[in-house]
XYZ file of C-alpha atoms in Angstrom:
650
model
C 6.401 12.752 15.926
C 7.477 15.921 14.136
C 5.283 18.559 12.523
C 7.188 18.242 9.225
C 9.791 15.654 9.038
C 11.729 17.024 6.046
C 11.699 20.686 6.939
C 15.237 20.905 7.289
C 16.070 19.632 3.546
C 14.496 22.368 1.732
C 14.142 26.111 1.400
C 12.262 28.873 -0.570
C 11.349 32.533 -0.507
C 8.334 33.557 1.537
C 6.605 36.622 0.282
C 3.150 37.814 -0.123
C 1.282 36.736 -3.276
C -2.342 37.426 -4.284
C -5.008 34.976 -3.255
C -7.352 33.899 -5.977
C -10.744 34.465 -4.025
C -12.844 32.762 -6.979
C -10.798 29.471 -6.302
C -11.133 29.334 -2.513
C -14.040 27.025 -2.715
C -12.425 24.737 -5.574
C -8.914 24.403 -4.329
C -7.930 26.157 -1.176
C -4.039 25.536 -1.659
C -4.086 26.336 -5.309
C -5.877 29.610 -4.724
C -3.547 30.649 -1.919
C -0.484 29.442 -3.385
C -0.864 29.155 -7.136
C 0.498 32.547 -7.929
C 3.637 31.826 -5.850
C 3.944 28.499 -7.356
C 4.004 29.811 -10.926
C 7.246 31.800 -10.298
C 8.882 29.552 -7.669
C 12.106 27.833 -8.627
C 13.982 25.077 -7.057
C 17.509 25.838 -6.282
C 19.885 23.486 -7.746
C 21.164 22.132 -4.518
C 17.662 21.815 -3.355
C 15.051 19.100 -3.721
C 12.051 21.578 -3.089
C 11.248 25.050 -1.978
C 8.355 26.680 -0.199
C 6.817 28.626 2.242
C 7.688 26.248 5.413
C 11.407 26.133 4.046
C 12.284 29.632 3.335
C 12.740 29.891 7.315
C 15.512 27.133 7.050
C 17.348 29.196 4.302
C 16.958 32.529 6.456
C 18.410 30.895 9.513
C 21.183 29.414 7.544
C 22.093 32.681 5.859
C 21.872 34.574 9.335
C 24.044 31.999 11.193
C 26.654 31.761 8.426
C 27.088 35.398 8.387
C 27.292 35.325 12.255
C 29.935 32.594 12.089
C 31.837 34.252 9.526
C 32.354 37.047 12.208
C 33.064 34.386 14.813
C 35.936 32.833 12.712
C 37.162 36.694 11.837
C 37.357 37.325 15.767
C 34.776 39.915 15.417
C 32.271 37.669 17.415
C 33.426 36.345 20.728
C 32.508 32.845 21.722
C 29.871 32.656 24.465
C 31.300 29.639 26.158
C 33.950 26.916 25.802
C 31.420 24.885 23.710
C 31.084 27.688 21.232
C 34.960 28.043 21.147
C 35.332 24.471 20.239
C 32.555 24.733 17.636
C 34.703 27.633 16.102
C 37.568 25.313 15.676
C 35.602 22.690 14.147
C 33.754 24.996 11.779
C 37.113 26.399 10.589
C 38.309 22.671 10.014
C 35.257 21.843 7.941
C 35.876 24.874 5.794
C 39.461 23.919 5.192
C 39.001 22.000 1.984
C 42.850 22.453 1.040
C 43.679 20.335 3.964
C 41.011 17.962 3.429
C 41.952 17.550 -0.268
C 45.539 16.929 1.025
C 44.357 14.200 3.531
C 42.392 12.385 0.981
C 41.321 9.036 2.064
C 44.304 8.556 4.372
C 42.376 9.155 7.747
C 39.849 6.429 6.674
C 42.495 3.544 5.831
C 43.116 2.346 9.523
C 39.178 1.561 9.516
C 39.431 -0.363 6.245
C 42.370 -2.168 7.314
C 40.349 -3.099 10.489
C 37.439 -4.690 8.200
C 40.031 -6.041 5.690
C 41.817 -8.322 8.643
C 38.479 -9.949 9.312
C 38.659 -13.545 8.066
C 35.355 -14.684 9.720
C 32.367 -13.971 12.058
C 34.753 -15.309 14.792
C 37.134 -12.271 14.076
C 34.279 -9.934 14.364
C 33.017 -11.543 17.277
C 36.348 -11.091 19.153
C 36.050 -7.448 18.818
C 32.515 -6.700 18.804
C 32.467 -4.342 21.692
C 35.091 -2.225 20.242
C 33.102 -2.256 16.856
C 30.260 -0.933 18.621
C 32.076 1.876 20.385
C 33.516 2.828 17.154
C 30.202 3.039 15.460
C 31.370 0.666 12.546
C 28.448 -1.115 10.460
C 27.045 -4.396 12.232
C 24.471 -6.638 11.033
C 23.004 -6.103 14.684
C 22.323 -2.836 15.968
C 22.174 -2.028 19.648
C 21.247 1.273 21.657
C 19.723 2.536 24.762
C 16.385 4.375 24.954
C 13.660 4.605 27.796
C 11.823 1.425 28.222
C 8.573 2.035 26.440
C 6.486 0.514 29.315
C 8.503 2.120 32.236
C 10.034 5.300 30.972
C 11.617 6.044 34.389
C 14.229 3.582 33.363
C 16.246 2.644 30.215
C 15.970 -0.498 28.151
C 18.500 -2.065 25.592
C 17.157 -2.240 22.113
C 18.474 -4.492 19.338
C 17.450 -3.763 16.005
C 18.314 -4.478 12.144
C 20.429 -2.484 10.245
C 19.244 -0.042 7.495
C 18.558 -0.906 3.928
C 20.408 0.703 0.706
C 16.904 1.572 -0.733
C 14.711 3.941 0.934
C 11.918 1.391 1.991
C 11.150 -2.342 1.759
C 8.545 -1.827 -0.788
C 11.430 -0.946 -3.251
C 12.686 -4.499 -3.233
C 9.349 -5.673 -4.891
C 10.140 -7.117 -8.351
C 7.495 -4.620 -10.020
C 8.868 -1.465 -8.199
C 10.359 0.577 -11.149
C 12.281 2.953 -8.599
C 14.715 0.173 -7.543
C 15.585 -0.230 -11.345
C 16.706 3.396 -11.571
C 18.219 3.675 -8.107
C 20.302 0.734 -7.570
C 22.682 1.454 -10.797
C 23.238 4.845 -9.402
C 24.217 3.378 -6.136
C 26.518 0.900 -7.677
C 28.115 3.568 -9.854
C 28.735 5.714 -6.729
C 30.062 3.014 -4.501
C 32.258 1.506 -6.976
C 33.875 4.793 -7.712
C 34.287 5.588 -3.883
C 35.958 2.267 -3.490
C 38.391 3.008 -6.240
C 39.111 6.266 -4.848
C 40.151 4.720 -1.526
C 42.637 2.453 -3.365
C 40.803 -0.777 -4.456
C 41.038 -1.832 -8.327
C 37.922 -1.739 -10.335
C 37.222 -5.438 -10.327
C 37.619 -5.655 -6.555
C 35.437 -2.912 -6.050
C 32.702 -4.093 -8.452
C 32.861 -7.515 -6.582
C 32.400 -5.952 -3.109
C 29.473 -3.472 -4.296
C 27.717 -6.605 -5.628
C 28.049 -8.523 -2.418
C 26.978 -5.613 -0.666
C 23.739 -5.725 -2.620
C 23.590 -9.271 -2.215
C 23.660 -9.227 1.730
C 21.116 -5.892 1.550
C 18.639 -8.244 -0.569
C 18.924 -10.914 1.908
C 18.016 -8.444 4.850
C 15.086 -6.745 3.056
C 12.529 -9.408 3.499
C 12.868 -9.496 7.154
C 12.613 -5.806 8.131
C 9.424 -3.539 8.375
C 8.227 -1.262 5.742
C 7.714 2.539 6.648
C 4.002 1.701 6.785
C 4.551 -1.123 9.515
C 7.047 1.043 11.331
C 4.464 3.694 11.573
C 2.639 1.522 14.025
C 4.962 2.748 16.760
C 3.505 0.547 19.654
C 4.597 -2.523 17.426
C 8.199 -1.574 18.302
C 7.738 -2.817 21.511
C 8.825 -6.681 21.394
C 10.407 -7.813 24.652
C 12.610 -10.991 24.525
C 14.923 -12.577 26.683
C 18.461 -11.748 25.822
C 19.432 -15.403 25.968
C 16.881 -16.025 23.203
C 18.233 -13.168 20.949
C 21.746 -14.469 21.621
C 20.907 -18.009 20.749
C 19.548 -16.886 17.335
C 22.982 -16.969 16.025
C 26.157 -18.576 16.961
C 28.270 -16.050 15.144
C 28.006 -13.087 17.414
C 28.037 -13.215 21.468
C 25.927 -10.298 22.207
C 25.972 -11.034 26.089
C 29.742 -10.875 26.146
C 29.721 -7.615 24.240
C 27.049 -5.956 26.422
C 29.158 -7.037 29.524
C 32.198 -5.073 28.261
C 29.936 -1.908 26.868
C 27.673 -1.691 29.799
C 29.025 -3.794 32.347
C 25.834 -5.814 32.426
C 23.706 -8.540 30.710
C 19.965 -7.174 30.668
C 17.615 -10.210 31.205
C 15.364 -8.861 28.580
C 15.921 -6.878 25.582
C 13.411 -4.951 23.131
C 13.410 -5.798 19.311
C 11.731 -3.288 17.171
C 11.810 -5.807 14.200
C 11.653 -9.160 15.744
C 11.247 -10.890 12.147
C 14.731 -9.970 11.365
C 15.971 -11.881 14.589
C 13.930 -15.017 13.554
C 15.892 -14.984 10.204
C 19.274 -13.645 11.594
C 20.671 -17.397 12.103
C 20.342 -17.887 8.329
C 21.689 -14.313 7.347
C 24.628 -14.825 9.340
C 25.512 -18.089 8.107
C 29.252 -18.511 7.569
C 28.831 -18.688 3.753
C 27.348 -15.204 3.947
C 30.388 -13.892 5.736
C 32.212 -12.345 2.455
C 28.923 -10.517 1.799
C 28.857 -9.277 5.281
C 32.455 -8.114 4.994
C 31.926 -6.314 2.025
C 28.707 -4.831 3.185
C 30.406 -3.340 6.253
C 33.661 -2.050 4.024
C 31.216 -0.251 1.576
C 28.905 1.410 4.283
C 31.911 2.452 6.044
C 33.452 4.201 2.824
C 30.130 5.906 1.972
C 29.448 7.078 5.498
C 33.061 8.676 5.724
C 32.641 10.348 2.191
C 31.199 13.622 3.529
C 34.262 14.302 5.764
C 36.894 13.732 3.427
C 38.038 15.509 0.397
C 36.049 17.591 -2.263
C 35.927 14.739 -4.660
C 34.768 12.395 -1.941
C 32.108 14.612 -0.892
C 30.798 15.150 -4.644
C 30.825 11.383 -5.410
C 29.364 10.234 -2.007
C 26.185 12.486 -2.395
C 25.426 10.996 -5.943
C 22.771 8.465 -4.648
C 21.258 10.880 -2.197
C 20.719 13.679 -4.829
C 19.282 10.816 -7.312
C 16.767 9.824 -4.329
C 15.590 13.526 -3.867
C 15.948 14.911 -7.580
C 18.689 17.389 -6.347
C 20.397 18.624 -9.392
C 23.574 19.599 -7.779
C 25.591 19.270 -4.590
C 25.638 22.189 -2.084
C 28.413 24.377 -2.267
C 31.605 23.804 -0.044
C 30.505 26.652 2.256
C 27.196 25.392 2.842
C 28.168 22.012 3.293
C 30.845 22.919 5.697
C 28.232 24.900 7.635
C 25.649 21.888 7.616
C 28.332 19.567 8.832
C 29.426 21.592 11.766
C 25.939 22.683 13.027
C 25.041 19.138 12.788
C 27.866 17.965 15.169
C 27.503 21.066 17.332
C 23.638 21.189 17.044
C 22.641 21.960 20.643
C 25.422 24.368 21.256
C 24.531 26.251 17.773
C 20.863 26.074 18.982
C 21.757 27.615 22.229
C 23.565 30.640 20.428
C 20.504 30.889 18.129
C 17.925 30.720 20.749
C 19.456 33.305 23.226
C 20.474 35.693 20.412
C 17.395 35.499 18.355
C 14.648 34.359 20.530
C 15.365 35.163 24.306
C 13.841 34.619 27.619
C 10.882 37.182 27.009
C 9.800 35.624 23.803
C 10.190 32.213 25.452
C 7.730 33.071 28.270
C 5.308 34.567 25.688
C 5.167 31.570 23.447
C 4.737 29.335 26.544
C 1.654 31.249 27.401
C 0.220 30.705 24.051
C 1.059 26.831 24.461
C -0.920 27.055 27.857
C -3.782 28.608 26.424
C -3.897 26.142 23.278
C -3.878 23.404 26.010
C -6.674 25.033 27.859
C -8.834 25.123 24.753
C -7.864 21.300 24.082
C -8.816 20.652 27.675
C -12.304 22.276 27.130
C -12.919 20.174 24.129
C -12.122 16.995 25.963
C -14.552 17.946 28.816
C -17.122 18.483 26.095
C -16.427 15.426 23.960
C -19.473 13.801 23.114
C -18.184 10.085 22.316
C -15.718 9.402 25.070
C -16.843 7.896 28.164
C -16.585 9.855 31.421
C -13.985 7.349 32.682
C -11.821 7.747 29.447
C -12.576 11.433 29.230
C -11.143 11.927 32.849
C -8.107 10.032 32.226
C -7.390 12.098 28.926
C -7.758 15.284 30.758
C -4.969 13.831 33.470
C -2.901 13.260 30.615
C -3.231 16.738 29.146
C -2.559 18.235 32.356
C 0.618 16.167 32.834
C 2.069 17.189 29.433
C 5.679 18.789 29.718
C 6.008 21.848 27.572
C 9.517 23.034 26.080
C 9.638 26.310 24.302
C 12.427 28.046 22.613
C 15.842 26.295 23.806
C 16.876 24.271 26.731
C 18.180 26.125 29.806
C 21.673 24.550 29.673
C 23.677 22.928 26.896
C 23.841 19.140 27.137
C 26.951 18.159 29.175
C 28.033 15.917 26.315
C 29.188 18.824 24.483
C 31.731 19.856 27.211
C 33.539 16.665 25.919
C 33.722 17.972 22.109
C 37.130 19.357 22.130
C 38.750 19.764 18.712
C 42.199 18.394 17.747
C 43.372 20.854 15.308
C 46.419 18.702 14.515
C 44.162 15.808 13.344
C 42.171 15.405 10.543
C 38.497 16.512 9.987
C 37.691 12.609 9.787
C 39.434 11.904 12.891
C 37.513 14.549 14.824
C 34.298 13.367 13.625
C 35.182 9.962 14.430
C 35.948 10.956 18.005
C 32.701 12.809 18.365
C 30.618 10.012 17.124
C 32.302 7.693 19.775
C 31.768 10.280 22.389
C 27.981 10.210 21.364
C 27.875 6.298 21.374
C 29.759 6.093 24.763
C 27.279 8.697 26.130
C 24.266 6.453 25.049
C 25.868 3.355 26.604
C 26.274 5.320 29.789
C 22.547 5.870 30.288
C 22.472 2.305 31.277
C 21.347 1.966 34.928
C 20.746 5.616 35.395
C 17.416 7.505 35.496
C 15.998 8.742 32.354
C 16.907 12.376 31.899
C 13.761 13.978 30.906
C 15.346 17.459 30.298
C 16.971 16.458 27.133
C 15.964 17.965 23.650
C 15.905 15.813 20.501
C 16.064 19.108 18.465
C 18.242 22.075 18.785
C 16.580 25.403 18.936
C 17.738 26.421 15.374
C 15.409 23.697 13.901
C 12.214 24.675 11.849
C 10.230 21.997 13.434
C 8.189 20.768 16.326
C 7.562 17.396 18.061
C 5.605 15.441 20.616
C 7.388 12.617 22.540
C 4.981 9.728 23.674
C 7.723 8.493 26.021
C 8.068 11.686 27.650
C 4.574 12.963 27.158
C 6.023 16.283 26.175
C 5.771 18.877 23.425
C 8.652 20.863 22.156
C 8.779 24.084 20.096
C 12.114 25.063 19.073
C 12.790 28.691 18.649
C 13.093 28.726 14.783
C 9.528 27.844 14.038
C 8.269 30.854 16.210
C 8.389 33.314 13.299
C 6.299 34.162 10.394
C 4.184 32.689 8.642
C 3.489 30.808 11.888
C 3.778 33.438 14.322
C 4.358 37.178 14.294
C 3.168 40.294 16.154
C 2.507 41.779 12.781
C -0.071 38.971 11.908
C -3.518 38.998 13.117
C -4.707 36.575 15.845
C -6.513 34.496 13.287
C -3.453 34.375 11.098
C -1.410 33.287 14.143
C -3.898 30.696 15.054
C -3.926 29.409 11.482
C -0.200 28.850 11.793
C 1.503 28.610 15.227
C -1.780 27.785 16.902
C -2.382 24.855 14.622
C 1.139 23.578 15.146
C 0.772 23.828 19.036
C -2.309 21.930 18.770
C -1.094 19.323 16.358
C 1.532 18.441 18.616
C -0.943 18.405 21.568
C -3.249 15.991 19.424
C -0.333 13.550 18.930
C -0.876 12.583 22.594
C -3.963 11.254 21.325
C -3.431 9.859 17.817
C -3.482 6.185 17.035
C -0.053 5.871 18.635
C 0.205 8.434 21.451
C -3.062 7.490 22.798
C -1.540 4.152 23.762
C 0.911 5.860 26.212
C -0.404 7.229 29.736
C 0.412 10.589 31.359
C 3.744 9.318 32.449
C 4.696 8.415 28.971
C 4.293 4.494 29.658
C 2.982 2.219 27.010
C -0.309 1.412 28.917
C -3.995 1.129 27.698
C -6.057 3.734 29.734
C -9.068 3.536 27.567
C -12.476 1.542 27.957
C -12.967 -1.182 25.594
C -15.875 0.540 23.922
C -13.983 3.874 23.512
C -11.083 2.425 22.385
C -13.112 0.323 19.740
C -14.885 3.426 18.633
C -11.603 5.307 18.402
C -10.099 2.927 16.054
C -13.200 3.177 13.909
C -12.646 6.873 13.667
C -9.045 6.193 12.896
C -9.871 3.902 10.141
C -12.190 6.622 8.749
C -9.256 8.943 8.781
C -7.321 6.411 6.807
C -9.983 6.017 4.179
C -10.063 9.824 3.688
C -6.641 9.867 2.515
C -5.792 6.665 1.298
C -5.557 6.060 -2.424
C -5.469 10.064 -3.131
C -3.399 10.477 -6.508
C -0.237 12.406 -6.156
C 2.765 12.713 -8.148
C 1.994 9.719 -10.313
C 1.455 7.694 -7.171
C -1.151 7.134 -4.384
C -1.127 8.351 -0.863
C -0.814 5.537 1.790
C -3.518 6.237 4.502
C -1.912 3.812 7.093
C 1.263 5.389 6.717
C 0.137 8.854 7.356
C -2.725 7.998 9.748
C -0.852 9.455 13.023
C -0.111 12.741 11.292
C -3.384 13.019 9.720
C -5.142 12.448 13.238
C -2.869 15.209 14.739
C -3.578 17.837 11.903
C -7.235 17.357 12.189
C -7.192 17.737 15.985
C -4.685 20.762 15.725
C -6.608 22.660 13.050
C -9.947 22.148 14.632
C -8.686 23.139 17.963
C -6.843 26.188 16.761
C -10.035 27.040 15.020
C -11.888 27.134 18.149
C -9.105 29.227 19.806
C -9.361 31.648 16.838
C -13.245 31.999 17.344
C -12.923 32.903 20.797
C -10.530 35.956 19.990
C -11.802 39.447 20.264
C -11.320 40.057 16.622
C -12.261 37.136 14.334
C -11.523 36.708 10.559
C -11.666 33.014 9.583
C -10.697 33.848 6.056
C -7.384 34.922 7.140
C -7.160 31.661 9.542
C -7.871 29.387 6.542
C -5.501 31.159 4.113
C -2.506 31.128 6.462
C -3.056 27.396 7.209
C -2.789 26.972 3.611
C 0.201 29.200 3.312
C 2.257 27.189 5.662
C 2.255 24.162 3.393
C 3.559 26.167 0.428
C 6.057 23.733 -1.376
C 7.322 22.784 -4.924
C 9.307 19.733 -5.052
C 10.911 17.564 -7.570
C 9.055 14.570 -8.794
C 11.425 12.278 -7.184
C 11.307 14.048 -3.801
C 7.622 13.918 -3.815
C 7.510 10.165 -4.687
C 10.200 9.603 -1.986
C 7.967 11.139 0.677
C 5.006 9.143 -0.414
C 6.954 6.152 0.136
C 8.633 6.813 3.661
C 6.998 9.769 5.243
C 4.590 9.630 7.796
C 3.239 13.054 6.768
C 0.843 13.511 3.948
C 1.995 15.827 0.900
C 1.608 19.359 1.922
C -1.048 20.302 -0.629
C -3.339 17.467 0.977
C -2.544 18.647 4.477
C -3.820 22.045 3.392
C -6.799 20.675 1.487
C -8.101 17.634 2.976
C -8.386 18.596 6.778
C -10.195 21.917 6.061
C -13.002 19.893 4.193
C -13.911 18.234 7.701
C -14.753 21.710 9.346
C -18.186 23.111 9.079
C -16.885 26.693 9.455
C -14.823 26.280 6.200
C -17.944 25.768 4.303
C -19.561 28.770 5.605
C -16.515 31.001 5.275
C -16.149 30.337 1.403
C -19.708 29.427 0.524
C -18.573 25.909 -0.531
C -21.544 23.946 -1.907
C -22.197 20.639 -3.372
C -20.202 20.213 -6.701
C -17.464 22.648 -5.734
C -13.849 21.140 -5.602
C -13.509 21.589 -1.677
C -17.045 20.105 -0.857
C -17.139 16.912 1.042
C -20.481 15.588 2.052
C -21.232 15.998 5.813
C -21.363 12.152 6.415
C -18.004 11.671 5.047
C -16.239 14.341 7.046
C -13.974 12.809 9.865
C -14.173 14.479 13.284
C -12.190 12.786 15.999
C -10.856 15.561 18.392
């Protein structure tokens, strides 16, 4: 449950632009960001630009400068993990060697797939297939058990689709008609680049799309997947294994984790109701081609420059990005992705530090205190539910800045400079997979972070009942000593309270103080909360945007968190010694500054659980009485919403 799911994909320049005071009561977002938007240009290697995203580019620029010094020997690695990062970064940047290696490093994996003659052949090496991270029609992984987060459970899932969402496969969806030809051309070209002739390549891509189309009716849409609780569908392993006679999961698991769990969790149970038909022997040629094509596409980013350029074609078409990133930027992204926690540790300690860590933690505790006071004075919860909500809030774990130590996994990331870049990334992938399987039978490690410190974002984890604020988001326009307290509350204060609110959104509210899926509500309170959630759905549902419409069900959890976060931050701002609510609301609108390609906006509307930035800025403030008095908003004004339609939950 992240504050901004796509923050790391975009960038822009953040500067002061005049606010059009005459329009604050008509369109808050446009009044604050209109002048910026008039001059903003989306870089060719981006799908969007905006106030949230300039931080990403700024951090990238800073770290690329630092890492240039690292490669030159002017900056010494702080630890062994950073020393291995240095080797891997240099290898990522060596396009001369990458071009010379071409597709050769990938060939053994393609041969492995080519040698399969039947599902029996795949089944005979299924455990090794999973260890290598090769595509498979049944996915497995280990995560905390949603009903007992002190222990791990085995999750068995469906594979991903080619198109961004199940809804794209509807006959009347025009996007599929535009995207599938791009995918077809890209995949076919990549196959010819690894040595297949044109006819063979075209046939394999067609078979890949055929199997993908067979999967699509049986997996969840983004809207369905947004109901997080419905991921929890326990079934006996024996039942799941019996769904197909082609793959023996039980035997593979005994090899991988040295156990055969009695029960597994199915996030997408309807897929396993159909898996027997999907894995019919007649479909094996489709599955084989599907595995081969997916393998080539996945590897394209770590092979030669030609592979990198061609392999990114479909992604750029999805987002409207006009050109690929430069070699330098792509190498930086690749290296920092594999060594994310190592780079995050460097960034946090160098640019954030322990003093800032302690200061921001105090801010979070203050926001939690404000939230607790609001819960105590809540007028629609019963005393019993209110008491349990406060207990959950008091048990909330707070993580700020960066972890105390680097995850031990990264000590295993040793770089073989004599091997190819692909070979090194493959070994890293296998280490990550092995680490995941090693969790089985062990207590859940609640100290792990899901984001690195250099990530411009924040998140709430329902299974850990924790909120996490990486160092990178803790800067202007979210937070700065140069900003007033009202501005900071409209920025980082709203972010902090947003993440706290996720503990009480339509998903998070179904988990208790220990992170377990457990109903702690009275029946009457839960029914009323569901009615309020429906009102939030209705407030956003169907709003026209980018030639399409907002899906209120898809975005409801984030909208509830935005509403709770903004109202809580507003209360904190009003308790400060100096109060300027104009600055509060203006900075709230400013953090959502964003200009995107039409393709990017439409993609987000289909798959992102967050509402469009402009609407996050404009719709939520309409629910707050103080917004009306601050800007003298009257009936007939663009920002006016009748009192009976204003949604107030937390």
